[in-house]
Structures are given as structure tokens and as C-alpha cells.
Coordinates of C-alpha atoms and ligand atoms in Angstrom, one line a residue:
M1 CA -28.8 1.5 16.7
K2 CA -27.2 3.5 19.4
C3 CA -23.5 4.7 19.6
R4 CA -21.6 2.6 22.2
V5 CA -20.0 5.8 23.8
C6 CA -22.7 8.3 23.7
R7 CA -26.0 6.3 23.3
G8 CA -26.7 9.0 20.4
P9 CA -27.8 7.7 16.8
A10 CA -25.3 5.6 15.4
V11 CA -24.1 5.8 11.8
I12 CA -22.1 2.8 11.4
D13 CA -21.8 -0.7 13.0
V14 CA -18.4 -2.1 13.3
R15 CA -19.0 -5.8 13.9
R16 CA -15.7 -7.2 14.7
H17 CA -16.0 -4.9 17.7
N18 CA -19.3 -5.3 18.3
A19 CA -20.0 -1.7 18.3
N20 CA -22.0 1.0 16.8
F21 CA -20.5 4.6 16.6
C22 CA -22.2 8.2 16.1
E23 CA -20.2 10.2 13.6
E24 CA -18.1 11.9 16.4
H25 CA -17.1 8.7 18.0
F26 CA -16.7 7.0 14.7
L27 CA -14.0 9.3 13.8
R28 CA -12.5 9.2 17.2
H29 CA -12.5 5.3 16.9
C30 CA -10.5 5.7 13.4
R31 CA -7.9 8.0 15.0
E32 CA -7.4 5.5 18.1
Q33 CA -7.1 2.7 15.9
V34 CA -4.1 4.7 13.6
S35 CA -2.3 6.0 17.1
R36 CA -2.6 2.3 18.4
A37 CA -1.0 0.9 15.2
V38 CA 1.4 3.7 15.3
E39 CA 2.6 3.0 18.8
D40 CA 2.4 -0.7 18.9
F41 CA 4.6 -1.1 16.1
A42 CA 6.8 1.9 16.8
M43 CA 6.2 3.0 13.1
L44 CA 6.8 7.0 13.6
R45 CA 8.4 9.2 15.8
P46 CA 7.4 12.8 16.7
G47 CA 9.1 15.3 14.1
D48 CA 9.3 12.6 11.4
R49 CA 8.8 13.7 7.9
I50 CA 6.6 11.4 6.1
L51 CA 5.8 10.9 2.5
V52 CA 2.2 9.2 1.9
A53 CA 1.7 7.1 -1.3
V54 CA -1.3 8.8 -2.8
S55 CA -3.6 7.1 -5.1
G56 CA -6.7 9.2 -5.1
G57 CA -8.4 6.3 -3.4
K58 CA -10.1 6.2 0.1
D59 CA -7.2 4.6 1.9
S60 CA -4.4 6.7 0.7
L61 CA -6.4 10.0 1.0
A62 CA -7.8 9.0 4.7
L63 CA -4.3 8.0 5.8
W64 CA -3.1 11.5 4.7
D65 CA -5.8 12.9 6.6
L66 CA -5.4 10.8 9.6
L67 CA -1.7 11.6 10.0
L68 CA -2.0 15.3 9.6
E69 CA -5.0 15.0 12.2
A70 CA -2.4 13.2 14.5
G71 CA 0.0 16.1 14.1
Y72 CA 2.7 14.6 11.5
D73 CA 4.5 16.5 8.8
V74 CA 3.2 14.7 5.9
D75 CA 3.6 15.4 2.1
G76 CA 2.0 13.3 -0.7
L77 CA 3.5 11.7 -3.5
Y78 CA 1.4 10.6 -6.8
V79 CA 2.5 8.4 -9.4
G80 CA 0.9 8.9 -12.8
L81 CA 0.5 5.3 -13.9
G82 CA -0.9 6.0 -17.2
I83 CA -3.9 3.4 -16.9
G84 CA -6.4 5.7 -19.2
D85 CA -9.5 7.6 -17.5
Y86 CA -8.7 5.8 -14.4
S87 CA -5.4 7.6 -13.6
D88 CA -6.7 10.9 -14.9
A89 CA -9.6 10.7 -12.3
S90 CA -7.3 9.5 -9.6
G91 CA -4.8 12.2 -10.0
S92 CA -7.6 14.7 -10.0
Y93 CA -8.9 13.4 -6.7
A94 CA -5.3 13.4 -5.3
R95 CA -4.8 17.3 -6.5
A96 CA -8.0 18.3 -5.5
F97 CA -7.5 17.2 -2.0
A98 CA -3.9 18.7 -1.5
S99 CA -5.0 21.9 -3.2
D100 CA -8.3 22.2 -0.9
R101 CA -5.8 21.8 2.2
D102 CA -3.0 23.5 0.9
L103 CA -0.5 20.4 1.2
C104 CA 2.4 19.4 -0.9
L105 CA 1.7 16.8 -3.3
R106 CA 4.7 15.6 -5.3
E107 CA 4.1 14.0 -8.6
V108 CA 5.7 11.7 -11.1
H109 CA 4.6 10.5 -14.4
L110 CA 5.8 7.3 -15.8
R111 CA 5.2 8.1 -19.4
E112 CA 6.6 11.7 -19.1
E113 CA 9.6 10.8 -17.2
Y114 CA 10.5 7.3 -18.0
G115 CA 8.7 6.7 -21.4
F116 CA 6.2 4.0 -20.7
D117 CA 2.8 3.4 -18.7
V118 CA 1.7 0.4 -16.8
P119 CA -0.2 -1.3 -19.6
A120 CA 3.1 -0.7 -21.8
G121 CA 5.4 -1.9 -19.1
A122 CA 3.4 -5.0 -18.3
R123 CA 3.6 -6.0 -22.0
A124 CA 7.1 -5.5 -22.5
A125 CA 8.0 -7.2 -19.0
R126 CA 5.4 -10.0 -20.1
R127 CA 4.1 -10.0 -16.7
P128 CA 0.6 -9.1 -15.0
P129 CA 0.1 -5.3 -14.9
C130 CA 0.0 -5.4 -11.0
S131 CA 3.5 -6.6 -11.3
A132 CA 4.8 -4.1 -13.4
C133 CA 2.8 -1.4 -11.7
G134 CA 3.6 -2.7 -8.1
L135 CA 7.7 -2.6 -9.0
S136 CA 7.3 0.9 -10.6
K137 CA 5.4 2.4 -7.6
R138 CA 7.9 0.8 -5.0
H139 CA 10.9 2.1 -6.8
L140 CA 9.2 5.6 -7.3
F141 CA 8.5 5.9 -3.7
D142 CA 11.6 4.8 -2.5
R143 CA 13.5 7.1 -4.5
A144 CA 11.4 10.1 -3.8
A145 CA 12.0 9.4 -0.2
R146 CA 15.5 9.2 -0.4
E147 CA 16.0 12.3 -2.6
G148 CA 13.3 14.2 -0.5
G149 CA 15.0 13.5 2.9
Y150 CA 11.9 11.9 4.2
D151 CA 11.9 9.6 7.3
A152 CA 9.2 6.9 6.2
V153 CA 6.9 6.3 3.4
A154 CA 3.5 5.6 4.5
T155 CA 1.2 3.4 2.5
G156 CA -2.9 3.1 2.9
H157 CA -2.9 -0.7 3.2
N158 CA -5.7 -1.6 5.6
L159 CA -6.7 -4.7 7.3
D160 CA -8.7 -6.5 4.6
D161 CA -5.7 -5.7 2.3
E162 CA -3.0 -7.0 4.7
A163 CA -5.3 -10.1 5.7
A164 CA -5.8 -11.1 2.1
V165 CA -2.2 -10.8 1.1
L166 CA -1.4 -13.1 4.1
F167 CA -3.9 -15.5 2.8
G168 CA -2.4 -15.7 -0.3
N169 CA 1.5 -15.9 0.9
V170 CA 0.3 -19.0 3.3
L171 CA -1.7 -20.5 0.6
R172 CA 1.4 -20.8 -1.2
W173 CA 3.8 -20.8 1.8
E174 CA 6.0 -18.0 0.5
R175 CA 8.6 -17.6 3.2
E176 CA 10.1 -14.3 1.8
Y177 CA 6.8 -12.7 1.6
L178 CA 5.7 -13.7 4.8
A179 CA 8.9 -12.5 6.4
R180 CA 8.4 -8.9 5.2
Q181 CA 4.5 -9.0 5.9
V182 CA 4.8 -6.9 9.1
P183 CA 3.5 -3.1 9.4
V184 CA 6.9 -1.8 9.6
L185 CA 10.0 -2.2 7.8
P186 CA 13.1 -0.5 8.9
A187 CA 15.1 1.6 6.7
G188 CA 18.0 0.0 5.3
N189 CA 20.4 -0.6 2.3
G190 CA 19.2 2.5 0.7
F191 CA 15.3 1.6 1.3
P192 CA 13.3 4.2 3.6
R193 CA 11.4 2.9 6.4
K194 CA 7.8 1.6 5.3
V195 CA 5.0 2.1 7.6
K196 CA 1.2 0.9 7.4
P197 CA -0.6 3.0 9.9
L198 CA -4.2 1.7 8.7
V199 CA -3.7 -2.2 9.4
R200 CA -6.1 -1.6 12.1
L201 CA -9.1 -0.5 10.0
A202 CA -11.2 -2.3 7.6
E203 CA -11.6 -0.9 4.1
R204 CA -15.3 -0.3 5.0
E205 CA -14.1 1.9 7.8
T206 CA -11.8 4.1 5.6
A207 CA -14.6 4.6 3.2
A208 CA -17.0 5.7 5.7
Y209 CA -14.2 7.8 7.5
C210 CA -13.9 9.8 4.2
V211 CA -17.4 10.1 3.6
L212 CA -17.9 11.6 7.1
R213 CA -14.8 13.7 6.7
G214 CA -16.0 15.0 3.2
I215 CA -13.1 13.5 1.3
D216 CA -13.8 13.0 -2.3
Y217 CA -12.0 9.8 -3.5
Q218 CA -11.7 7.7 -6.6
V219 CA -14.4 5.3 -6.4
E220 CA -13.6 3.1 -9.5
E221 CA -11.5 -0.1 -9.3
C222 CA -8.5 -0.1 -11.5
P223 CA -9.4 -1.8 -14.7
M224 CA -6.2 -3.7 -14.6
A225 CA -7.2 -5.4 -11.7
E226 CA -9.5 -7.8 -13.4
G227 CA -8.3 -11.5 -12.6
N228 CA -5.7 -10.5 -9.7
R229 CA -5.8 -13.0 -7.4
H230 CA -5.7 -10.6 -4.4
L231 CA -9.2 -9.6 -5.4
G232 CA -10.1 -13.2 -4.9
Y233 CA -8.5 -13.7 -1.6
K234 CA -10.3 -10.4 -0.3
A235 CA -13.7 -11.9 -1.4
A236 CA -13.0 -15.2 0.2
L237 CA -11.9 -13.4 3.5
A238 CA -15.2 -11.4 3.2
G239 CA -17.2 -14.4 3.2
I240 CA -15.4 -15.9 6.2
E241 CA -15.7 -12.3 8.0
A242 CA -19.5 -12.0 7.3
Q243 CA -19.9 -15.4 9.2
S244 CA -17.6 -14.6 11.8
P245 CA -16.8 -11.0 12.6
G246 CA -13.4 -10.4 13.6
A247 CA -11.9 -13.3 11.7
R248 CA -9.8 -11.3 9.7
H249 CA -8.3 -9.4 12.4
S250 CA -7.6 -12.6 14.4
F251 CA -6.0 -14.0 11.4
Y252 CA -3.6 -11.0 10.4
F253 CA -2.9 -9.9 14.2
G254 CA -2.5 -13.8 15.5
F255 CA 0.1 -14.0 12.5
L256 CA 2.0 -11.0 13.6
E257 CA 2.1 -12.0 17.3
R258 CA 2.3 -15.6 17.1
A259 CA 4.0 -16.5 13.6
A260 CA 6.0 -13.7 12.1
A261 CA 9.1 -14.3 14.1
L262 CA 9.3 -17.5 12.6
F263 CA 10.1 -16.1 9.5
R264 CA 12.6 -13.4 10.7
E265 CA 15.7 -15.3 9.4
D266 CA 14.2 -15.3 5.8
R267 CA 14.0 -11.5 6.3
D268 CA 17.5 -11.0 7.3
A269 CA 18.4 -13.0 4.2
V270 CA 16.5 -10.6 2.0
A271 CA 17.8 -7.6 3.8
A272 CA 21.4 -8.5 3.0
A273 CA 23.2 -5.3 1.5
P274 CA 22.4 -5.1 -2.1
G275 CA 24.6 -3.1 -4.7
T276 CA 24.0 0.1 -6.3
C277 CA 22.1 0.2 -9.7
A278 CA 24.5 1.6 -12.4
T279 CA 21.6 3.5 -14.0
C280 CA 19.6 5.3 -11.2
G281 CA 22.1 4.9 -8.0
G282 CA 19.3 3.2 -6.1
P283 CA 19.8 -0.1 -4.5
A284 CA 20.0 -3.1 -6.9
N285 CA 20.4 -6.8 -6.7
G286 CA 22.7 -7.0 -9.8
E287 CA 24.1 -4.5 -11.8
I288 CA 20.9 -2.7 -12.7
C289 CA 17.8 -2.4 -10.5
A290 CA 14.8 -4.3 -11.5
F291 CA 12.8 -0.9 -12.3
C292 CA 15.9 0.1 -14.7
R293 CA 15.6 -3.4 -16.3
L294 CA 11.9 -2.8 -16.8
V295 CA 12.6 1.0 -18.3
E296 CA 15.3 -0.7 -20.6
R297 CA 12.9 -3.4 -21.6
T298 CA 10.2 -0.9 -22.6
I299 CA 12.5 0.8 -25.0
A300 CA 13.2 -2.4 -26.8
P301 CA 10.1 -4.3 -26.5
P302 CA 10.3 -8.3 -27.3
D303 CA 7.9 -8.3 -30.2
E304 CA 10.8 -5.8 -31.7
E305 CA 13.7 -8.0 -31.0
P306 CA 15.2 -10.2 -33.5
E307 CA 13.5 -13.7 -33.8
C308 CA 16.8 -15.5 -32.9
E309 CA 17.3 -13.9 -29.6
A310 CA 16.1 -15.7 -26.6
V311 CA 13.7 -13.5 -24.7
Q312 CA 14.0 -13.7 -20.9
P313 CA 11.0 -12.2 -19.1
V314 CA 12.3 -9.4 -16.7
A315 CA 12.7 -10.3 -13.3
L316 CA 10.3 -7.9 -11.4
V317 CA 11.3 -8.7 -7.8
E318 CA 14.1 -6.2 -6.4
R319 CA 12.9 -6.6 -3.0
P320 CA 9.6 -8.6 -2.1
A321 CA 7.1 -6.2 -1.1
G322 CA 4.5 -8.3 1.0
G323 CA 2.0 -5.9 0.1
R324 CA -0.9 -5.8 -2.0
T325 CA -1.1 -5.7 -5.6
G326 CA -4.2 -3.7 -6.4
Ligands
LIG401 S1 -3.3 0.3 -9.8 FE1 -1.5 -0.7 -10.5 FE2 -3.2 -1.4 -8.4 FE3 -4.1 -1.2 -11.0 S2 -2.3 -2.1 -12.0 FE4 -2.7 -3.3 -10.4 S3 -1.2 -2.6 -8.9 S4 -4.7 -2.8 -9.9 S5 -2.9 -0.8 -6.4
LIG402 ZN1 -21.3 8.7 20.2
LIG403 ZN1 18.1 1.5 -11.3

């Protein structure tokens, strides 16, 4: 196996590009894919202050590293979800990455600051853990970006993630989610710009990038992801990709090029100006935002409420994420 660029010994094959790369040219490939995504979708501008959502996994740490390499001013934000040993280890990887490179890692811990963790929030809201988790993370990233004066929040969604989310949204023709499934969402209505610079890299490539760059990351999957539909869609697409390399890329980028604009109307409708949350001051559809409703709910969980009171599940969608759930 020889590198496509220099004909030296290759360390990885990237079948959808029909190419093998040596270490040096694979790292260059990763940087090129990120800069192409950033440019094609006008994600970032020189001088932007970026907040990377850091989970301690391969994607978010690779993203932080790649954006630094590209010369951006990037801080990290780690949200402590309180998912047992998994969260403890994830936080350690994020902290080690930041301290080894003398970077700024902000931290917010759900239990310490809001009195609940993801398992408790999910029970209280009577929703799957990923729903309470996703809502909390989105709210806290948005808030940290607003308060810290960042120009954009960058997340480590890769091609496999985006294709899997698209697959699920197409299966159910979720118009609102399809409308928001773009690699950059502009700032507005109190929300920061959201960007996904890894959309041109597959999960296998971000893992290889970390290994070659000596980045230690959380390898374990979140224990709460079990049964998550997103994982099923990913597995289905992995099977298709194995048969037909490049299918995932064609599916996702074909959607962006040929179909995403059809859903723009839905996006504009969703983006209609929300009000302001009476509790946290963030954007809200209604008097109180979905996150603050979740916090209230965890203070008075359903099983402690009087039997006669009709218990309604908390509506967890403040603004459709269109992102992965896991
Ligand atoms: S952390 Fe949270 Fe993921 Fe775990 S509970 Fe689900 S959403 S799977 S990125
Ligand atoms: Zn080479
Ligand atoms: Zn609020």
C-alpha cells in the first residue's frame, strides 16, 4: 500500500477517495478537508473567537487540534453530564488535552450548577437520556458562547454523524430537522453561529488523526447511548458504505447541494424570533426555555408529585438541533 502523494509506505486507506496516505499526507488530507469545509460553507472568518464543544472523544479533540493548527483562536467547553465513570474519564481526557497544550478549557457541571445529571434529568422529563442530554448541552454551549463573547460554537460532528442524522430525518421526513441540517447555522435571536468543520471527514479518519497526532481520547461509548436510533442508522450506513465506498458522502453532500434549499422555508419559520426566558434570560419559545423547564422538573420529579395532578412530559425542543443525539 503506497501513499497516493509521495509513493512512500501508506498508513491508512481512504476508500471513498480511492486513496492511501502516509502519515504526513494523511494529516495534510485532514487539514485540507477541514479548510475546504470551512471555506465552502463560509463557517469561520479570520479573527473569529471560537468555542469548541469538547466531550473528550476523538472528534471534538481532533477538531480543537485542527482549528488551532489552522490558526484560529479557540477555547474549549466541557459539560459534565454526570454519567458515572464515563463522564469522569471524558473530563480527564479533555483536561489533559488542554493542559498539555496550555489551552483554555471552560467547564460547566450539570450536577454542581443545576442540581441534576443526565440520568436524573431524563427520568424527570420522561424522555430518553439523549434527549435531556442534547437539550442541556445545546443550552449550555449557547449560553457560554453568548456570555463569553465567542463568534461561533464549533462541534465535532463528522460525516458519519451527519449522514446518519440525515438518514433518520429522511426516513421520517422531519421537515424542520431537515431544514436545519446544514453545516453552518448563522447567529440570530440570541443563538450563536454553529459550525461543523469535520463534515468532510469520516469517523475513522478523526480516530486515525488523533492516533497519529498523539491525542489521547475517550474510546468508550457513552453507556446511555444503548438503544439510540442514531447508532442503528450509523450501522446501516456503514454496511452501505462497505459495499459502495463514497455512498455516505454522496448522500450527505448530495442533500446539501440538491435538496437542502427546498426546506429553507421551514428553517425560516423555526428561526422566527423567540421570546426571552424569564429564568435564564436566554431565547425561549414561551415564558421559560426548555432547559429551565427541565431544571424545574428535576427539582419536583414526577414521582414526588400528588397523584391527582396531570403530569405532562417536558417539551424538550427549544430549537431543533438537527445534530446527532449520541
Ligand atoms: S453523551 Fe448524551 Fe451522547 Fe450519552 S446521553 Fe446520549 S447525547 S449518547 S453525544
Ligand atoms: Zn505521502
Ligand atoms: Zn431559561
